[in-house]
Amino acid sequence: MFLKDLIDNKSIAIVGNSGCELGRGYGSEIDSHDLVCRMNNYVVHPAFTPDYGEKEDIWITNASCWKNLEKINVNKLICIARPTSTNFRQNVRELLKDKVDFLPLEVDEEITSVYKKYSPGMILRTTMISTGLYFLFWVKSILGSVPNDIYGINFFGYGSPMHYYSMHEDTTPCKGGIEKKIFEEYLR
């Protein structure tokens, strides 16, 4: 199964790990979507269900997090939303069969080009771009736009914990504000 086949004509909630939704009560709203996409080392736990829900259909991760085997099950598509080598793709595809999809190379090229426009002169490494931004570009490449139903992605620096499942306070917008600009000007 591929992401394109799965999300076509479905309502989608894209849920990041920022603590910006704590206390906002969006859990039921998130779970009401046909598909819920969660990122990297997310946590589904009753303590966070009122704000982040519990449904998990698509796991968006990067090459360093995909080995988190308790998140792999037969009912979930795993999307590796960061550039990876051909060898890595072959090995993971062999292991996970049709439960994995990879960021298309043309989407990586597009986001790299856009990111460079917003940070001229910066030596760009893939670790500088968040998994969330990669995934939003991927979804836009499929649907033509980004759904409005985005939760827990702190492009706007709400002064919330970096991750909802930790109490580390981080009031800096994601990636120093570059991703906020890209989101507002290119993805919206």
mmCIF file of C-alpha atoms in Angstrom:
data_model
loop_
_atom_site.group_PDB
_atom_site.id
_atom_site.type_symbol
_atom_site.label_atom_id
_atom_site.label_comp_id
_atom_site.label_asym_id
_atom_site.label_seq_id
_atom_site.Cartn_x
_atom_site.Cartn_y
_atom_site.Cartn_z
ATOM 1 C CA MET A 1 0.000 0.000 0.000
ATOM 2 C CA PHE A 2 1.220 3.480 -0.776
ATOM 3 C CA LEU A 3 0.391 6.766 0.905
ATOM 4 C CA LYS A 4 -1.270 8.089 -2.240
ATOM 5 C CA ASP A 5 -3.707 5.172 -2.367
ATOM 6 C CA LEU A 6 -4.486 5.401 1.324
ATOM 7 C CA ILE A 7 -5.204 9.137 1.700
ATOM 8 C CA ASP A 8 -7.142 9.740 -1.512
ATOM 9 C CA ASN A 9 -10.688 10.951 -0.701
ATOM 10 C CA LYS A 10 -10.224 10.591 3.063
ATOM 11 C CA SER A 11 -10.318 13.063 5.933
ATOM 12 C CA ILE A 12 -6.845 13.254 7.472
ATOM 13 C CA ALA A 13 -5.569 14.504 10.810
ATOM 14 C CA ILE A 14 -1.823 15.133 10.848
ATOM 15 C CA VAL A 15 -0.597 15.019 14.444
ATOM 16 C CA GLY A 16 2.855 16.161 15.511
ATOM 17 C CA ASN A 17 4.407 15.848 18.937
ATOM 18 C CA SER A 18 4.528 19.476 20.083
ATOM 19 C CA GLY A 19 2.908 20.210 23.412
ATOM 20 C CA CYS A 20 0.941 23.069 21.834
ATOM 21 C CA GLU A 21 -2.352 21.111 22.023
ATOM 22 C CA LEU A 22 -2.131 20.279 25.747
ATOM 23 C CA GLY A 23 -5.349 21.311 27.479
ATOM 24 C CA ARG A 24 -7.154 22.104 24.229
ATOM 25 C CA GLY A 25 -9.334 18.969 24.122
ATOM 26 C CA TYR A 26 -8.902 18.045 20.444
ATOM 27 C CA GLY A 27 -8.628 14.266 21.019
ATOM 28 C CA SER A 28 -12.148 13.357 19.840
ATOM 29 C CA GLU A 29 -11.869 15.710 16.864
ATOM 30 C CA ILE A 30 -8.563 14.107 15.846
ATOM 31 C CA ASP A 31 -9.964 10.576 16.191
ATOM 32 C CA SER A 32 -13.058 11.462 14.107
ATOM 33 C CA HIS A 33 -10.949 11.615 10.916
ATOM 34 C CA ASP A 34 -10.830 8.692 8.509
ATOM 35 C CA LEU A 35 -7.053 8.574 8.963
ATOM 36 C CA VAL A 36 -4.776 9.836 11.719
ATOM 37 C CA CYS A 37 -1.101 10.344 10.901
ATOM 38 C CA ARG A 38 1.354 10.474 13.818
ATOM 39 C CA MET A 39 5.043 11.362 13.839
ATOM 40 C CA ASN A 40 8.324 9.883 14.991
ATOM 41 C CA ASN A 41 8.336 8.827 18.658
ATOM 42 C CA TYR A 42 4.705 9.709 19.377
ATOM 43 C CA VAL A 43 2.964 8.329 22.470
ATOM 44 C CA VAL A 44 -0.605 7.047 22.660
ATOM 45 C CA HIS A 45 -1.503 7.033 26.354
ATOM 46 C CA PRO A 46 -4.741 7.704 28.278
ATOM 47 C CA ALA A 47 -3.170 10.785 29.884
ATOM 48 C CA PHE A 48 -2.909 12.451 26.455
ATOM 49 C CA THR A 49 -6.045 11.046 24.772
ATOM 50 C CA PRO A 50 -8.276 14.079 25.577
ATOM 51 C CA ASP A 51 -5.865 16.391 23.711
ATOM 52 C CA TYR A 52 -4.169 14.131 21.122
ATOM 53 C CA GLY A 53 -6.597 11.236 20.631
ATOM 54 C CA GLU A 54 -5.634 7.594 20.349
ATOM 55 C CA LYS A 55 -6.241 6.583 16.758
ATOM 56 C CA GLU A 56 -3.122 5.726 14.755
ATOM 57 C CA ASP A 57 -3.333 4.752 11.094
ATOM 58 C CA ILE A 58 -0.156 6.126 9.543
ATOM 59 C CA TRP A 59 3.196 6.442 11.263
ATOM 60 C CA ILE A 60 5.389 9.146 9.738
ATOM 61 C CA THR A 61 8.951 8.654 10.790
ATOM 62 C CA ASN A 62 12.512 9.189 9.735
ATOM 63 C CA ALA A 63 15.248 6.658 9.121
ATOM 64 C CA SER A 64 16.501 6.828 12.701
ATOM 65 C CA CYS A 65 13.122 6.178 14.369
ATOM 66 C CA TRP A 66 11.653 3.408 12.192
ATOM 67 C CA LYS A 67 13.132 0.605 14.304
ATOM 68 C CA ASN A 68 10.689 1.466 17.116
ATOM 69 C CA LEU A 69 9.066 -1.926 16.584
ATOM 70 C CA GLU A 70 6.161 -1.563 19.031
ATOM 71 C CA LYS A 71 4.667 0.972 16.611
ATOM 72 C CA ILE A 72 4.690 -1.503 13.707
ATOM 73 C CA ASN A 73 1.469 -3.450 13.239
ATOM 74 C CA VAL A 74 -0.437 -4.923 10.327
ATOM 75 C CA ASN A 75 -3.030 -2.147 10.230
ATOM 76 C CA LYS A 76 -0.639 0.759 9.910
ATOM 77 C CA LEU A 77 1.319 2.206 7.011
ATOM 78 C CA ILE A 78 4.796 3.403 7.906
ATOM 79 C CA CYS A 79 5.986 6.419 5.932
ATOM 80 C CA ILE A 80 9.692 7.167 5.979
ATOM 81 C CA ALA A 81 9.510 10.909 5.399
ATOM 82 C CA ARG A 82 13.168 11.745 5.032
ATOM 83 C CA PRO A 83 15.621 11.018 2.244
ATOM 84 C CA THR A 84 17.184 7.580 2.442
ATOM 85 C CA SER A 85 19.654 5.545 0.424
ATOM 86 C CA THR A 86 18.544 2.972 -2.118
ATOM 87 C CA ASN A 87 20.115 0.246 0.021
ATOM 88 C CA PHE A 88 18.172 1.385 3.105
ATOM 89 C CA ARG A 89 14.929 1.421 1.106
ATOM 90 C CA GLN A 90 15.531 -2.090 -0.212
ATOM 91 C CA ASN A 91 16.317 -3.479 3.241
ATOM 92 C CA VAL A 92 13.286 -1.888 4.889
ATOM 93 C CA ARG A 93 10.969 -2.867 2.015
ATOM 94 C CA GLU A 94 12.201 -6.458 2.343
ATOM 95 C CA LEU A 95 11.446 -6.439 6.065
ATOM 96 C CA LEU A 96 8.104 -4.596 6.036
ATOM 97 C CA LYS A 97 6.785 -5.494 2.546
ATOM 98 C CA ASP A 98 3.734 -3.375 1.672
ATOM 99 C CA LYS A 99 3.529 -1.670 5.078
ATOM 100 C CA VAL A 100 6.103 0.971 4.167
ATOM 101 C CA ASP A 101 6.283 3.893 1.759
ATOM 102 C CA PHE A 102 9.127 6.330 1.196
ATOM 103 C CA LEU A 103 9.344 10.048 0.531
ATOM 104 C CA PRO A 104 9.488 10.409 -3.267
ATOM 105 C CA LEU A 105 12.786 11.808 -4.493
ATOM 106 C CA GLU A 106 11.061 14.623 -6.378
ATOM 107 C CA VAL A 107 9.404 15.781 -3.136
ATOM 108 C CA ASP A 108 12.806 15.794 -1.419
ATOM 109 C CA GLU A 109 14.196 17.891 -4.280
ATOM 110 C CA GLU A 110 11.281 20.328 -4.017
ATOM 111 C CA ILE A 111 11.521 20.838 -0.259
ATOM 112 C CA THR A 112 15.309 21.189 -0.453
ATOM 113 C CA SER A 113 14.941 23.876 -3.112
ATOM 114 C CA VAL A 114 12.293 25.768 -1.129
ATOM 115 C CA TYR A 115 14.229 25.472 2.140
ATOM 116 C CA LYS A 116 17.341 26.916 0.488
ATOM 117 C CA LYS A 117 15.337 29.961 -0.650
ATOM 118 C CA TYR A 118 14.410 30.685 2.962
ATOM 119 C CA SER A 119 17.903 30.108 4.329
ATOM 120 C CA PRO A 120 20.345 31.387 1.683
ATOM 121 C CA GLY A 121 23.965 30.580 2.283
ATOM 122 C CA MET A 122 23.157 27.872 4.817
ATOM 123 C CA ILE A 123 24.678 24.445 4.235
ATOM 124 C CA LEU A 124 21.569 22.298 4.209
ATOM 125 C CA ARG A 125 21.540 18.905 5.903
ATOM 126 C CA THR A 126 18.432 16.704 5.863
ATOM 127 C CA THR A 127 18.368 16.743 9.669
ATOM 128 C CA MET A 128 17.633 20.468 9.526
ATOM 129 C CA ILE A 129 14.218 19.868 7.984
ATOM 130 C CA SER A 130 11.617 18.412 10.329
ATOM 131 C CA THR A 131 9.814 15.163 9.610
ATOM 132 C CA GLY A 132 6.569 17.145 9.809
ATOM 133 C CA LEU A 133 7.575 19.561 7.070
ATOM 134 C CA TYR A 134 8.741 16.705 4.843
ATOM 135 C CA PHE A 135 5.385 14.992 5.338
ATOM 136 C CA LEU A 136 3.357 18.143 4.635
ATOM 137 C CA PHE A 137 5.200 18.565 1.324
ATOM 138 C CA TRP A 138 4.550 14.901 0.535
ATOM 139 C CA VAL A 139 0.819 15.253 1.247
ATOM 140 C CA LYS A 140 0.661 18.432 -0.840
ATOM 141 C CA SER A 141 2.308 16.605 -3.746
ATOM 142 C CA ILE A 142 -0.506 14.025 -3.611
ATOM 143 C CA LEU A 143 -3.577 16.119 -2.773
ATOM 144 C CA GLY A 144 -2.548 19.451 -4.288
ATOM 145 C CA SER A 145 -2.913 21.170 -0.910
ATOM 146 C CA VAL A 146 -2.250 20.563 2.765
ATOM 147 C CA PRO A 147 -5.268 19.617 4.889
ATOM 148 C CA ASN A 148 -6.320 22.158 7.520
ATOM 149 C CA ASP A 149 -6.470 19.483 10.191
ATOM 150 C CA ILE A 150 -2.945 19.778 11.587
ATOM 151 C CA TYR A 151 -2.389 19.336 15.304
ATOM 152 C CA GLY A 152 0.704 19.345 17.491
ATOM 153 C CA ILE A 153 3.050 20.970 14.991
ATOM 154 C CA ASN A 154 4.476 24.050 16.643
ATOM 155 C CA PHE A 155 5.412 26.303 13.751
ATOM 156 C CA PHE A 156 4.059 29.211 15.730
ATOM 157 C CA GLY A 157 5.962 29.030 19.039
ATOM 158 C CA TYR A 158 3.080 28.831 21.488
ATOM 159 C CA GLY A 159 5.462 28.473 24.430
ATOM 160 C CA SER A 160 4.573 24.828 24.943
ATOM 161 C CA PRO A 161 6.686 21.800 25.800
ATOM 162 C CA MET A 162 8.745 20.567 22.859
ATOM 163 C CA HIS A 163 6.920 17.218 23.043
ATOM 164 C CA TYR A 164 3.541 16.673 24.681
ATOM 165 C CA TYR A 165 4.852 13.570 26.444
ATOM 166 C CA SER A 166 7.701 15.456 28.159
ATOM 167 C CA MET A 167 7.717 18.520 30.336
ATOM 168 C CA HIS A 168 10.756 20.136 28.719
ATOM 169 C CA GLU A 169 9.750 23.721 28.000
ATOM 170 C CA ASP A 170 10.777 25.030 24.598
ATOM 171 C CA THR A 171 9.314 28.303 23.390
ATOM 172 C CA THR A 172 11.280 28.422 20.144
ATOM 173 C CA PRO A 173 9.248 27.880 16.972
ATOM 174 C CA CYS A 174 10.203 24.789 15.030
ATOM 175 C CA LYS A 175 13.553 25.152 13.236
ATOM 176 C CA GLY A 176 14.031 28.781 14.242
ATOM 177 C CA GLY A 177 11.055 30.142 12.338
ATOM 178 C CA ILE A 178 12.193 29.045 8.868
ATOM 179 C CA GLU A 179 9.592 26.286 8.774
ATOM 180 C CA LYS A 180 6.879 28.698 9.919
ATOM 181 C CA LYS A 181 7.682 30.946 6.953
ATOM 182 C CA ILE A 182 7.697 28.023 4.532
ATOM 183 C CA PHE A 183 4.407 26.746 5.940
ATOM 184 C CA GLU A 184 2.667 30.120 5.744
ATOM 185 C CA GLU A 185 4.014 31.223 2.367
ATOM 186 C CA TYR A 186 4.417 27.987 0.448
ATOM 187 C CA LEU A 187 2.122 25.367 1.951
ATOM 188 C CA ARG A 188 -0.892 27.570 2.794
#
